[in-house]
Structure formats: C-alpha cells, structure tokens
PDB file of C-alpha atoms in Angstrom:
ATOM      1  CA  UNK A 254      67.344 -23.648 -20.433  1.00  0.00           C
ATOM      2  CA  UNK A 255      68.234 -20.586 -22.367  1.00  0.00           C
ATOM      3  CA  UNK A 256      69.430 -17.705 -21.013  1.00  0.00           C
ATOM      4  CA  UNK A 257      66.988 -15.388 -20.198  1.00  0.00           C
ATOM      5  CA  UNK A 258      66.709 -11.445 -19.320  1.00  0.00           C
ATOM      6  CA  UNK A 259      63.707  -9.205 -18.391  1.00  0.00           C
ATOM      7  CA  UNK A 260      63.104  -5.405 -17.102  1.00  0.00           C
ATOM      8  CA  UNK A 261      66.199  -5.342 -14.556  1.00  0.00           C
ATOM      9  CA  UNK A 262      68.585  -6.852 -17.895  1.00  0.00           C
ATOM     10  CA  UNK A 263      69.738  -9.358 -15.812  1.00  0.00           C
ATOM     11  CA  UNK A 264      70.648 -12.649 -17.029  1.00  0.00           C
ATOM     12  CA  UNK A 265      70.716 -16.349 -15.629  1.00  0.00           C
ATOM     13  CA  UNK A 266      73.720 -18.641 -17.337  1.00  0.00           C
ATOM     14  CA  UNK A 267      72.547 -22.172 -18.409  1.00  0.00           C
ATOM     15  CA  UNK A 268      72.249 -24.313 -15.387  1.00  0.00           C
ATOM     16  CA  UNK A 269      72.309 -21.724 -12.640  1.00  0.00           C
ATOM     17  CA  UNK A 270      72.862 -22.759  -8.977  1.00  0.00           C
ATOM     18  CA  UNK A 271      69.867 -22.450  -7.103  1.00  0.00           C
ATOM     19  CA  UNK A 272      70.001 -21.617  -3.453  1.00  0.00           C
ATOM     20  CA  UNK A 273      66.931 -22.986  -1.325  1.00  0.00           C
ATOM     21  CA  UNK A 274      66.387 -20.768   2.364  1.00  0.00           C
ATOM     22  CA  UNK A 275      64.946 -22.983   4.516  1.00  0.00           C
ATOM     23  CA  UNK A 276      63.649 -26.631   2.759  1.00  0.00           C
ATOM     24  CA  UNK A 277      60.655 -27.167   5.086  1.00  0.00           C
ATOM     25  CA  UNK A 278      57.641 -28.729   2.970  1.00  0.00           C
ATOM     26  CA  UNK A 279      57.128 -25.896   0.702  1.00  0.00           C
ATOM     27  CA  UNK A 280      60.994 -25.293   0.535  1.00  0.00           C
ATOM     28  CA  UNK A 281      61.822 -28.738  -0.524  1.00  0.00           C
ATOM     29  CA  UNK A 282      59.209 -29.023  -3.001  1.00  0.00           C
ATOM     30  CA  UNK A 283      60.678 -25.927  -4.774  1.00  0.00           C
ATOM     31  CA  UNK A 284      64.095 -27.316  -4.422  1.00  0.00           C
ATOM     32  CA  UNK A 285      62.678 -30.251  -6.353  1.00  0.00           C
ATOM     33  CA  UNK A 286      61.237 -28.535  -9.253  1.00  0.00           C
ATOM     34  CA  UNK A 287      64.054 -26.547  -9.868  1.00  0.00           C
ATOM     35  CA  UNK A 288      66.228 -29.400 -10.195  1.00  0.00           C
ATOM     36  CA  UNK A 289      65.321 -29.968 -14.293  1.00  0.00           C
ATOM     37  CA  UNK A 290      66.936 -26.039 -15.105  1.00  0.00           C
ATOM     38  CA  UNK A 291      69.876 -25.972 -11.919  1.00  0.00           C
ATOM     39  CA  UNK A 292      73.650 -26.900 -12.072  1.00  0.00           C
ATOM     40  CA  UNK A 293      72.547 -27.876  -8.621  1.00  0.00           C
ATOM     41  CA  UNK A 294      69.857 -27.091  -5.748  1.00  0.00           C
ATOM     42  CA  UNK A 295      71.580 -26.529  -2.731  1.00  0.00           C
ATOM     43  CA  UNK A 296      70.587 -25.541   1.586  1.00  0.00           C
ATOM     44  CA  UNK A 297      72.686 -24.223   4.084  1.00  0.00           C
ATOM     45  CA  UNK A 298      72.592 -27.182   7.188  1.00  0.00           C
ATOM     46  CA  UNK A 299      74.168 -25.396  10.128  1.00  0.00           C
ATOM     47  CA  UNK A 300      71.480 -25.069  12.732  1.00  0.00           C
ATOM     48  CA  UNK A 301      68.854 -26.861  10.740  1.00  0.00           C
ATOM     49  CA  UNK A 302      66.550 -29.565  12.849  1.00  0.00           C
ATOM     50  CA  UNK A 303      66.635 -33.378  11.977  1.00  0.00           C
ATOM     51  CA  UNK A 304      63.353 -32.850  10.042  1.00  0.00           C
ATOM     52  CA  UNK A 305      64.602 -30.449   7.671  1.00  0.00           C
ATOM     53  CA  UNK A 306      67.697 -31.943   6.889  1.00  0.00           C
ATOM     54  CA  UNK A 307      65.622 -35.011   5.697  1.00  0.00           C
ATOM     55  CA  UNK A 308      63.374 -33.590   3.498  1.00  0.00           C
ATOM     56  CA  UNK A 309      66.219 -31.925   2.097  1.00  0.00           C
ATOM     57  CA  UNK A 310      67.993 -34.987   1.749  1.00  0.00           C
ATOM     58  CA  UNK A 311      64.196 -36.536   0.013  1.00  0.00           C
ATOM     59  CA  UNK A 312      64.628 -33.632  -2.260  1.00  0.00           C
ATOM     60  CA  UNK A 313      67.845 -34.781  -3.089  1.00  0.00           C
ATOM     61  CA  UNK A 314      69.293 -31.199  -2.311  1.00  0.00           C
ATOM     62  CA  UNK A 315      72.979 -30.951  -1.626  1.00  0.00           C
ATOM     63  CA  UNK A 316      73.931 -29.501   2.003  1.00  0.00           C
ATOM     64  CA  UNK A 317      76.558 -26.817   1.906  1.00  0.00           C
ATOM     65  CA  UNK A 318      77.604 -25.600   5.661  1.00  0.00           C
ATOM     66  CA  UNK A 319      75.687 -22.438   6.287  1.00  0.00           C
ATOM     67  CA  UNK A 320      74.288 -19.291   4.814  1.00  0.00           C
ATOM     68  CA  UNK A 321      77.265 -17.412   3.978  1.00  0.00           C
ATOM     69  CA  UNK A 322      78.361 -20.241   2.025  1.00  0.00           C
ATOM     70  CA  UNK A 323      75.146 -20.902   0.219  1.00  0.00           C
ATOM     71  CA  UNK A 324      75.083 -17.095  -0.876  1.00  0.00           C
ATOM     72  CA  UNK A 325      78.650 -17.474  -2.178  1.00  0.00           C
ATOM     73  CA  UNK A 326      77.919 -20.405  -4.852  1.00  0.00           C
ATOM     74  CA  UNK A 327      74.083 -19.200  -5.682  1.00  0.00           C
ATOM     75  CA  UNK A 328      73.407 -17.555  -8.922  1.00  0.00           C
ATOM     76  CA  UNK A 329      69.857 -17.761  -7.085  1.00  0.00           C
ATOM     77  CA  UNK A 330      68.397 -17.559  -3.704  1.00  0.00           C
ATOM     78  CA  UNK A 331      64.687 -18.321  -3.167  1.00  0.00           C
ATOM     79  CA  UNK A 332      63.837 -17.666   0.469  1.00  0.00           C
ATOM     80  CA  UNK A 333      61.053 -19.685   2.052  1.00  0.00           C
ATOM     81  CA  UNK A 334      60.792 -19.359   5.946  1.00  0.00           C
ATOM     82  CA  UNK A 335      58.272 -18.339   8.514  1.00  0.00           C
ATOM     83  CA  UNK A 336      56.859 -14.752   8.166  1.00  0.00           C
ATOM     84  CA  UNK A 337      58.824 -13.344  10.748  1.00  0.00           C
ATOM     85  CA  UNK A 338      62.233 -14.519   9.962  1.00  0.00           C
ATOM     86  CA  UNK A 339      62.019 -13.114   6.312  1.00  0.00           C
ATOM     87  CA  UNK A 340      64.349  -9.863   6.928  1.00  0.00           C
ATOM     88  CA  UNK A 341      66.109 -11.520   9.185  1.00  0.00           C
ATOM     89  CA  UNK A 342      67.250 -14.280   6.412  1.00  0.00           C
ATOM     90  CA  UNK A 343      67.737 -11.380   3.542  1.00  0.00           C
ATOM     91  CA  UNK A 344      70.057  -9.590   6.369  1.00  0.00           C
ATOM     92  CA  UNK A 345      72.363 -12.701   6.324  1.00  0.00           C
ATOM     93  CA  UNK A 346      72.129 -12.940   2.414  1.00  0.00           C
ATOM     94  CA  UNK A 347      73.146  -9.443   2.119  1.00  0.00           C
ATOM     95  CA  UNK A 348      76.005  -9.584   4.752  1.00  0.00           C
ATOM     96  CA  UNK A 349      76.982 -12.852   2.682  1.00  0.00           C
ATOM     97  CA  UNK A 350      77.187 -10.973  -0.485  1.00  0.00           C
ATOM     98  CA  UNK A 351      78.466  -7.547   0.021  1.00  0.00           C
ATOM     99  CA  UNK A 352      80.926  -6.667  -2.520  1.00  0.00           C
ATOM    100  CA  UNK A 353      80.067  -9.447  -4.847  1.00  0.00           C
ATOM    101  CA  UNK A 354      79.809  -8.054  -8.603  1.00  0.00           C
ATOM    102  CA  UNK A 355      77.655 -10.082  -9.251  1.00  0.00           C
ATOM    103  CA  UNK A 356      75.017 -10.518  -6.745  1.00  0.00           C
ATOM    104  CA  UNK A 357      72.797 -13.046  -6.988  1.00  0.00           C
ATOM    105  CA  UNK A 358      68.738 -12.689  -7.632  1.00  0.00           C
ATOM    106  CA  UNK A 359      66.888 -12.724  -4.207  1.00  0.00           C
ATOM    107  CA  UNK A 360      63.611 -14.634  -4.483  1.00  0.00           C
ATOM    108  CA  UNK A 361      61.768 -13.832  -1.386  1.00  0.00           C
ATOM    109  CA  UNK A 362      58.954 -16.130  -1.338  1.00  0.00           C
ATOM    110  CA  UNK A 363      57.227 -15.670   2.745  1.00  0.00           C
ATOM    111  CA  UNK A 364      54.062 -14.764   3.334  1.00  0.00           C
ATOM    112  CA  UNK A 365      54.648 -10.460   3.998  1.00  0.00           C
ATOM    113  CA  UNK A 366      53.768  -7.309   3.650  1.00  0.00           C
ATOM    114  CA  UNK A 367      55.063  -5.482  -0.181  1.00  0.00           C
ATOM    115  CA  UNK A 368      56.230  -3.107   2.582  1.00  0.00           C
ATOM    116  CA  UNK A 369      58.231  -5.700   4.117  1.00  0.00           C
ATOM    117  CA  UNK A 370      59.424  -6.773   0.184  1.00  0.00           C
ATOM    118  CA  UNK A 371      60.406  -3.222  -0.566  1.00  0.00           C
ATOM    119  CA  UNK A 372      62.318  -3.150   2.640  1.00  0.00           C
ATOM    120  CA  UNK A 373      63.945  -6.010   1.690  1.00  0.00           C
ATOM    121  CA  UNK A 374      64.693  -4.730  -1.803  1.00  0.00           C
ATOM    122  CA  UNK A 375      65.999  -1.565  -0.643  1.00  0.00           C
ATOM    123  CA  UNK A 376      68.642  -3.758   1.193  1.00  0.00           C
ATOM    124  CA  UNK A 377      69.963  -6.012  -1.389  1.00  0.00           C
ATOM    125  CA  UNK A 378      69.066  -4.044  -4.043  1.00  0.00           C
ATOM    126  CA  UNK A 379      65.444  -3.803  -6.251  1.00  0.00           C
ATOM    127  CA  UNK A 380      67.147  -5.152  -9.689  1.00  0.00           C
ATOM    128  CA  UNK A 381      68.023  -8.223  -7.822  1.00  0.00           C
ATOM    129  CA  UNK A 382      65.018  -8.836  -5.755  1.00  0.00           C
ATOM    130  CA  UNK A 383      62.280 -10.881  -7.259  1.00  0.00           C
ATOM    131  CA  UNK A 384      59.042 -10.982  -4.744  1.00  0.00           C
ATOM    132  CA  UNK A 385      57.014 -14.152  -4.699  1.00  0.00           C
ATOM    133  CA  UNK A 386      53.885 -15.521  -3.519  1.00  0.00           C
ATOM    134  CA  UNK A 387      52.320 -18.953  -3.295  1.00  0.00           C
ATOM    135  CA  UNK A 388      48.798 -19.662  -3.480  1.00  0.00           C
ATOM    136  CA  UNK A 389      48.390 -23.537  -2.753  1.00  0.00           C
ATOM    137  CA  UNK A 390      49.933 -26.407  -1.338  1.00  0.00           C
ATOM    138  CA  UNK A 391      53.763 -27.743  -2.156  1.00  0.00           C
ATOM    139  CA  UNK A 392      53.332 -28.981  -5.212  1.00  0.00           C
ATOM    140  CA  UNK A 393      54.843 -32.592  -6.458  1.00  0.00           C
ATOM    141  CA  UNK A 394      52.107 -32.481  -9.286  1.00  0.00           C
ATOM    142  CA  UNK A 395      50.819 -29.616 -11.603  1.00  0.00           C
ATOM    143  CA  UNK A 396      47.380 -28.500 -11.376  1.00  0.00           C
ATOM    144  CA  UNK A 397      47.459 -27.040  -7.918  1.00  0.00           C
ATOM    145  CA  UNK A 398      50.165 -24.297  -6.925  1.00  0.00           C
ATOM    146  CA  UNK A 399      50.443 -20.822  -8.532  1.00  0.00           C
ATOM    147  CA  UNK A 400      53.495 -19.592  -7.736  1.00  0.00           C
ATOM    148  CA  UNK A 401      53.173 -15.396  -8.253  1.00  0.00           C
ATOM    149  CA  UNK A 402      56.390 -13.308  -9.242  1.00  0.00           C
ATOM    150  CA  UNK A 403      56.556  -9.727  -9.092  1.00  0.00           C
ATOM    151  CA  UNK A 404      59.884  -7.433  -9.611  1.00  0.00           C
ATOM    152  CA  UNK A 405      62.270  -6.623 -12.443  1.00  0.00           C
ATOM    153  CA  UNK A 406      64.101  -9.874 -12.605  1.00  0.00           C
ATOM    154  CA  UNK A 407      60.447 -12.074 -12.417  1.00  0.00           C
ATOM    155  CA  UNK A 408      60.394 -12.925 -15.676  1.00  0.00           C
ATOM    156  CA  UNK A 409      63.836 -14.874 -15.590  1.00  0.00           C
ATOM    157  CA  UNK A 410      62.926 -16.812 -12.576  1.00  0.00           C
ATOM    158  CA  UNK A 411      59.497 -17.295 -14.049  1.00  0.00           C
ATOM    159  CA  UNK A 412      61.547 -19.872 -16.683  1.00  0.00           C
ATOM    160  CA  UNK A 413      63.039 -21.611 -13.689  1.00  0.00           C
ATOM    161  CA  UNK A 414      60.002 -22.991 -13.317  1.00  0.00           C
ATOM    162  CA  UNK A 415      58.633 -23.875 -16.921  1.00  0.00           C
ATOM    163  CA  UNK A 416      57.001 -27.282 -16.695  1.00  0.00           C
ATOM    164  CA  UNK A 417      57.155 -27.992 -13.061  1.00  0.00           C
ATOM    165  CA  UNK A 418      54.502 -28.404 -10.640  1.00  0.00           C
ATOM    166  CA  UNK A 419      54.350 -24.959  -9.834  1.00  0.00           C
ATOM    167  CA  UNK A 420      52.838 -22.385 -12.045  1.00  0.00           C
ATOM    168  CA  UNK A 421      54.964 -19.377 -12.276  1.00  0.00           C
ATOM    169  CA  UNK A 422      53.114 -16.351 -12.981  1.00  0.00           C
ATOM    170  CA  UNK A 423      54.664 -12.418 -13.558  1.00  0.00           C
ATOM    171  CA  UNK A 424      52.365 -10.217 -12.330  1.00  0.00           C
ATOM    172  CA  UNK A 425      54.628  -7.195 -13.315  1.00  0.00           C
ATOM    173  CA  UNK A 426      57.768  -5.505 -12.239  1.00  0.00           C
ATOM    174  CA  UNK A 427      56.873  -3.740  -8.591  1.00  0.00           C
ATOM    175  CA  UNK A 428      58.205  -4.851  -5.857  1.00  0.00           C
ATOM    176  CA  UNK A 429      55.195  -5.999  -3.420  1.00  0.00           C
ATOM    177  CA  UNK A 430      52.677  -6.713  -6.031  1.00  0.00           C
ATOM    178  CA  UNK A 431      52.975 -10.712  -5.179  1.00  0.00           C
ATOM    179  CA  UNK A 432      52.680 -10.197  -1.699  1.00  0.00           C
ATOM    180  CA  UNK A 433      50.003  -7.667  -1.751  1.00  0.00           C
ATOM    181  CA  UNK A 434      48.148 -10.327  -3.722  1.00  0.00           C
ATOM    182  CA  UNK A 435      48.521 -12.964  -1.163  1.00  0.00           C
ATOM    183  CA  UNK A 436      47.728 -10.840   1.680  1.00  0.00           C
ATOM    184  CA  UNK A 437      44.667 -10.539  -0.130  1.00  0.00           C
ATOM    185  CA  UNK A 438      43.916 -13.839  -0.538  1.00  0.00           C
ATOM    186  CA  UNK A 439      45.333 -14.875   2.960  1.00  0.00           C
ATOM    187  CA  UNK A 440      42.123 -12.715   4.134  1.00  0.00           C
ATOM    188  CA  UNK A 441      39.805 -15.138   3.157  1.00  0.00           C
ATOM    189  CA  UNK A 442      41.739 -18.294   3.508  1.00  0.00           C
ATOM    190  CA  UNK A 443      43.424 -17.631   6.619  1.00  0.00           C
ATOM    191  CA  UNK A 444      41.284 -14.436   8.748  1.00  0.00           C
ATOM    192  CA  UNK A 445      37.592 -15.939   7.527  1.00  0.00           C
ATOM    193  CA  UNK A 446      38.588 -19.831   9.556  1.00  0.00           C
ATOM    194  CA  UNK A 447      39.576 -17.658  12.277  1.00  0.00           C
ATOM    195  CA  UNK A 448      36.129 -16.912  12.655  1.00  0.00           C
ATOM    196  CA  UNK A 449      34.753 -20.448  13.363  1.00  0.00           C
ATOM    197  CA  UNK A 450      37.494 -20.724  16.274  1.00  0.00           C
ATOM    198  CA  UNK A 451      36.568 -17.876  17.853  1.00  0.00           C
ATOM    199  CA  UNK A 452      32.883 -18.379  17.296  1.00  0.00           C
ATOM    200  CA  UNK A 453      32.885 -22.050  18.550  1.00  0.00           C
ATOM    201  CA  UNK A 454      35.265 -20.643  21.935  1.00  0.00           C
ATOM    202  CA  UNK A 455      32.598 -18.216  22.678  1.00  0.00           C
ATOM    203  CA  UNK A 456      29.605 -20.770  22.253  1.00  0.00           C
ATOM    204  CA  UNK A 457      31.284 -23.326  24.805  1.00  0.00           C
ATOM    205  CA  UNK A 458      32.468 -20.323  27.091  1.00  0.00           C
ATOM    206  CA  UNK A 459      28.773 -19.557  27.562  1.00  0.00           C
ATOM    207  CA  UNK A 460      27.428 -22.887  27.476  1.00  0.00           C
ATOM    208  CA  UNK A 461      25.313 -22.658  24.200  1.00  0.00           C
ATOM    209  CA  UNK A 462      27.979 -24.600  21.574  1.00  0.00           C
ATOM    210  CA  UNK A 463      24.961 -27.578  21.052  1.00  0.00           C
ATOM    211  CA  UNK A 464      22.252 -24.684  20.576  1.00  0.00           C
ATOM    212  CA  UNK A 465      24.936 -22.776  18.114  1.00  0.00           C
ATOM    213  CA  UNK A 466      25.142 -25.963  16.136  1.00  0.00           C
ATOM    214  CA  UNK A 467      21.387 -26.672  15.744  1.00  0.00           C
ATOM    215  CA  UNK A 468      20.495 -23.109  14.849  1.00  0.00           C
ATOM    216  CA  UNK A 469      23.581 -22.890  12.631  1.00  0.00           C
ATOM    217  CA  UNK A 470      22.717 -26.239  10.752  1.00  0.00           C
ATOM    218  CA  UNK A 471      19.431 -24.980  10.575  1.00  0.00           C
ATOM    219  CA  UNK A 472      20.936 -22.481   7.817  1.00  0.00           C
ATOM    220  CA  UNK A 473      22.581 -25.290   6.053  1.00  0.00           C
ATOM    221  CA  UNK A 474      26.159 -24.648   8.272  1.00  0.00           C
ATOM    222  CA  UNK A 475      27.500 -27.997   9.307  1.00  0.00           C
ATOM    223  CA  UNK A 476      30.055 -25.997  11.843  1.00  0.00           C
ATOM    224  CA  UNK A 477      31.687 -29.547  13.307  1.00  0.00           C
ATOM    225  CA  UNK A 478      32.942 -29.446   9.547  1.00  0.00           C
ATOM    226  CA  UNK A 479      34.283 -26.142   9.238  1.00  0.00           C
ATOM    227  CA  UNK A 480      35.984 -26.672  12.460  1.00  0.00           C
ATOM    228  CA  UNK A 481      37.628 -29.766  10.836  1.00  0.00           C
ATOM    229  CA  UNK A 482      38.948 -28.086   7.877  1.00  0.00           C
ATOM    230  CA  UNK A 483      40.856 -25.539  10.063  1.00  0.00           C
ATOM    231  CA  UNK A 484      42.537 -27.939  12.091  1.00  0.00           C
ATOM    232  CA  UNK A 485      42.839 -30.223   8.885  1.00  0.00           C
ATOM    233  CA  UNK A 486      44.629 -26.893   7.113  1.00  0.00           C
ATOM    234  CA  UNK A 487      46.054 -24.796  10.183  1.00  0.00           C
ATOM    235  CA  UNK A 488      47.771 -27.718  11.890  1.00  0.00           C
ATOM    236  CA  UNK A 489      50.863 -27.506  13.487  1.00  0.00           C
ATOM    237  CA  UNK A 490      51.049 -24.505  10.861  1.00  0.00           C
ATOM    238  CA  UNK A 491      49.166 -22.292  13.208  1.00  0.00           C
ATOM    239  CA  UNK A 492      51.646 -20.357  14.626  1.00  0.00           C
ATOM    240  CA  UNK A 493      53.006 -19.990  11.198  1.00  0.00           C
ATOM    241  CA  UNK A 494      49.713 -18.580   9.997  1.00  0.00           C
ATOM    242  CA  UNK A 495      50.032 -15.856  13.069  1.00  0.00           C
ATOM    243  CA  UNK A 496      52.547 -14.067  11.656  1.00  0.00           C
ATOM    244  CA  UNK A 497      51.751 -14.294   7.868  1.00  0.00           C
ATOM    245  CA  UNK A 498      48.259 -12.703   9.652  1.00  0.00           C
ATOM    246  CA  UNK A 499      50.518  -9.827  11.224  1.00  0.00           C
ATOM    247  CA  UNK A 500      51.831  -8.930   7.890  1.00  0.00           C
ATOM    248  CA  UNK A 501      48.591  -8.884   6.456  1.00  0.00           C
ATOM    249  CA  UNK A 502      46.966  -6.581   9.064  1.00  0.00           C
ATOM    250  CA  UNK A 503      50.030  -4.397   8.131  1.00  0.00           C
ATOM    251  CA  UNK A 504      49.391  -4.288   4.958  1.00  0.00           C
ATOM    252  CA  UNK A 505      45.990  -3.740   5.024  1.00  0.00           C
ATOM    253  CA  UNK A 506      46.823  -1.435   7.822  1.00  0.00           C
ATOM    254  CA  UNK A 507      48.875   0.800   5.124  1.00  0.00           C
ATOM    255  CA  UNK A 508      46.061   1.378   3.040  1.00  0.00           C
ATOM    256  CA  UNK A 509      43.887   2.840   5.685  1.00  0.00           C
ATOM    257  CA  UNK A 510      42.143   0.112   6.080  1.00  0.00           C
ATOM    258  CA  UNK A 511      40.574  -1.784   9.144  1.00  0.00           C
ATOM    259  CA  UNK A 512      43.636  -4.519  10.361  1.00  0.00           C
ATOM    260  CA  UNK A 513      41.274  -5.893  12.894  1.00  0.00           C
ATOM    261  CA  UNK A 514      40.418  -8.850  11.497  1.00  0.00           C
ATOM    262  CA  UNK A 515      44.213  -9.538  10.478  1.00  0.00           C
ATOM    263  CA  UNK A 516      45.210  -9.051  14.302  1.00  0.00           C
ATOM    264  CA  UNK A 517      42.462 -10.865  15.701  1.00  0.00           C
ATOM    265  CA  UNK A 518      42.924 -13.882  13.335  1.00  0.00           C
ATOM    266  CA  UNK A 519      46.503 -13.776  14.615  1.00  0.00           C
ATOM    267  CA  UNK A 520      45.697 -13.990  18.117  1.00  0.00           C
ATOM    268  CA  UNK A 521      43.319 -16.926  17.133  1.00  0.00           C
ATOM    269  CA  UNK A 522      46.241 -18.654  15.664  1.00  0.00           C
ATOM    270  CA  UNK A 523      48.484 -18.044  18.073  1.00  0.00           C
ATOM    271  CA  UNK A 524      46.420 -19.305  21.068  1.00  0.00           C
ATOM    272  CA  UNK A 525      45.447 -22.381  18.829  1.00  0.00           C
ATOM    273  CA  UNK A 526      49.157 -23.570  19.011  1.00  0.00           C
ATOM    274  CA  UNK A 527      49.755 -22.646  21.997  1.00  0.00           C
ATOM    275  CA  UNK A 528      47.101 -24.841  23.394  1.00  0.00           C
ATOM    276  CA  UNK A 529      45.108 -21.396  25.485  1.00  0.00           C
ATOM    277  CA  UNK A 530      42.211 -21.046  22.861  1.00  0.00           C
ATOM    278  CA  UNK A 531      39.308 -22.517  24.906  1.00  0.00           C
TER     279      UNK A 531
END
C-alpha cells in the first residue's frame, strides 16, 4: 500500500496500525480484511466477554489491554459497536488522544444519526473523522458488503480496503452522508419487518391470526415466511436493531419528517428481545 491523501491532506504511512472498537461479528470481519494493508490489527480486551475475545482471537487480531492503549499505537481507529455506545466509545478515543500531534483517523462505522457523526466529529475533530456505513452482512467473501465512507479523510481509508471482501465506497466529504444513507436504507430493511411483528401480535391478540393468514395468502403473502425471515435476520440482534431504529427516527425526525415508524419499529424490537411482544 502506497501512501495515500484526500480532501483533509492527511496521509496513512505504509502498513498503518489499525485499531478495531469492538470485534463482534462485523468487527472481526473488518479486522480481517484489513490485515493485507496493516502493520497490525489490534482490540482493546479489558472488559470484553469470552465471545468477543474469541472471534478476535479467529481473526487473528492482537489484544492490547484497553482503549487508551489501543488509541496510543493506532494510526487508525474503526469503531463498530451497538448504536448507543457510539459517543460513548469516541469519548474514550478522544480522552485517549488529547494532545497527540498526530491524531489518528476515527472511522465511526455504527448504525447513527449524521447528527450523531457530526457530534462526534466536532469532538475529535472533522479532518480526522471518517463516517461509515455498512449495507450487508460481515463479509469473508466479496460480492456482498458495501462498506460506505463519507468525510475528508474517506478516500484514504477507502484503500484500506482495496480487494477485500468489503466494498469501500466514498460517497463524498460531509460528515453524515454514510449514515444518512443507511438510515435510509435501515427504513426498509429494518422499520418495514417491524410491521409483520406487530401485525401478526395484533391478529393473535384478537383471535383472528389463522383468518389473517388465509386472507393474506389469498394476495399471494405467505406471512409464516415473512415472520421467518425476521427472526432468521433480527435474532439475538434485536435489541441491537432498537437503537440503530432510534437513530433513524432521529434522523428522519431532523428533516421534519414523520419518526413514527422509526420509534415504533424500535419498540417492536425491543419487546422482541425482551421476550414481552405477544
């Protein structure tokens, strides 16, 4: 890997170290396909469950003790963690690298608002604060995963990625621009499911769910499937999806827009893993 610059004139050395905030699935999988371009991919352990340290240690990512550390050695930080935790993480980055010269790019990669991206890039700084989206699963194989970059220093984490599984796209140099397309998309992949929960609740709260189905297949809706791909894609990921629903009712919310179908999907979810949807 070359070096590389882009609108913020900030430059990655050959072999940068890559910093990886939390390696759950999606977080290990990046780890792993940065590994080709890093002087090494490394996680901060402290406080980290049994499950994540092992996927880390599948990913072949080195530990280092905690956050602090972590920010110290990275030349690059990519932040995947649940929606809500996503300032909290850049708050212990920044405390981590206050007074550094050189700070290191900020790559934060959760499912949020752009408000909650410009928020975070007017605390560690906009030059140094890349904002990402995925759209699709953790990737081990290309063909599947877009991984969108917005921000001045995209472009040079856009080359991390050249050739991997993931397909790094710049959509330009704002702050938010990634997220605001994800919230978008997180609409129909995320709020539109909702829908059959809610709608299958209500028909077994009133005791119609088998005269639902019939009239419902009648229109060529095979609901018993629907339902299936939920579960099959919400999973033990459904309180995640609450909170990436928050930030999308927020951000829809900003616009002047209607969030009710954001907040509602996030109740959905949230009763879903917490066993009270009927």
């Amino acid at each position: 890997m070359s070096e590389s610059n882009d609108t913020s004139g900030r430059f990655l050395r050959r072999r940068p170290v890559i910093g990886i905030l939390h390696p759950g699935a999606m977080g290990a999988a990046i780890g792993s396909a940065c590994k080709p371009v890093a002087g090494a991919v490394i996680w901060a352990a402290a406080g980290r469950s049994q499950a994540t340290s092992k996927r880390a240690e599948l990913a072949d990512l080195i530990g280092v003790p905690d956050v602090a550390e972590l920010a110290r050695r990275s030349d690059v930080i990519i932040s995947i963690c649940p929606p809500h935790a996503a300032r909290e993480v850049a708050e212990q980055v920044a405390a981590a690298v206050a007074g550094r010269s050189d700070p290191p790019i900020f790559v934060d990669a959760n499912a949020v608002s752009p408000a909650t991206v410009s928020g975070i890039g007017n605390l560690l700084g906009a030059d140094v604060v890349v904002d990402g989206a995925v759209i699709g699963p953790p990737a081990w194989e290309p063909g599947r995963t877009v991984l969108w970059l917005s921000g001045r220093a995209a472009g040079a984490v856009a080359e991390l990625f050249a050739g991997s599984p993931f397909d790094a796209r710049v959509l330009g140099p704002e702050l938010g621009t990634a997220s605001a397309l994800k919230v978008c998309f997180a609409l129909q992949s995320k709020a539109l499911p909702a829908i059959w929960l809610e709608l299958d609740a209500a028909a077994r709260g009133f005791g119609v769910a088998d005269a639902l189905r019939g009239e419902l297949a009648r229109t060529g809706v095979d609901l018993a499937a629907e339902l299936g791909r939920v579960a099959h894609q919400a999973g033990s990921k459904a309180w995640r999806w609450a909170g990436e629903m928050e930030q999308a009712a927020d951000a829809v919310g900003a616009l002047g827009l209607p969030d009710g179908f954001s907040r509602a999907a996030a109740e959905i979810y949230r009763r879903a893993a917490d066993g009270t949807l009927p």
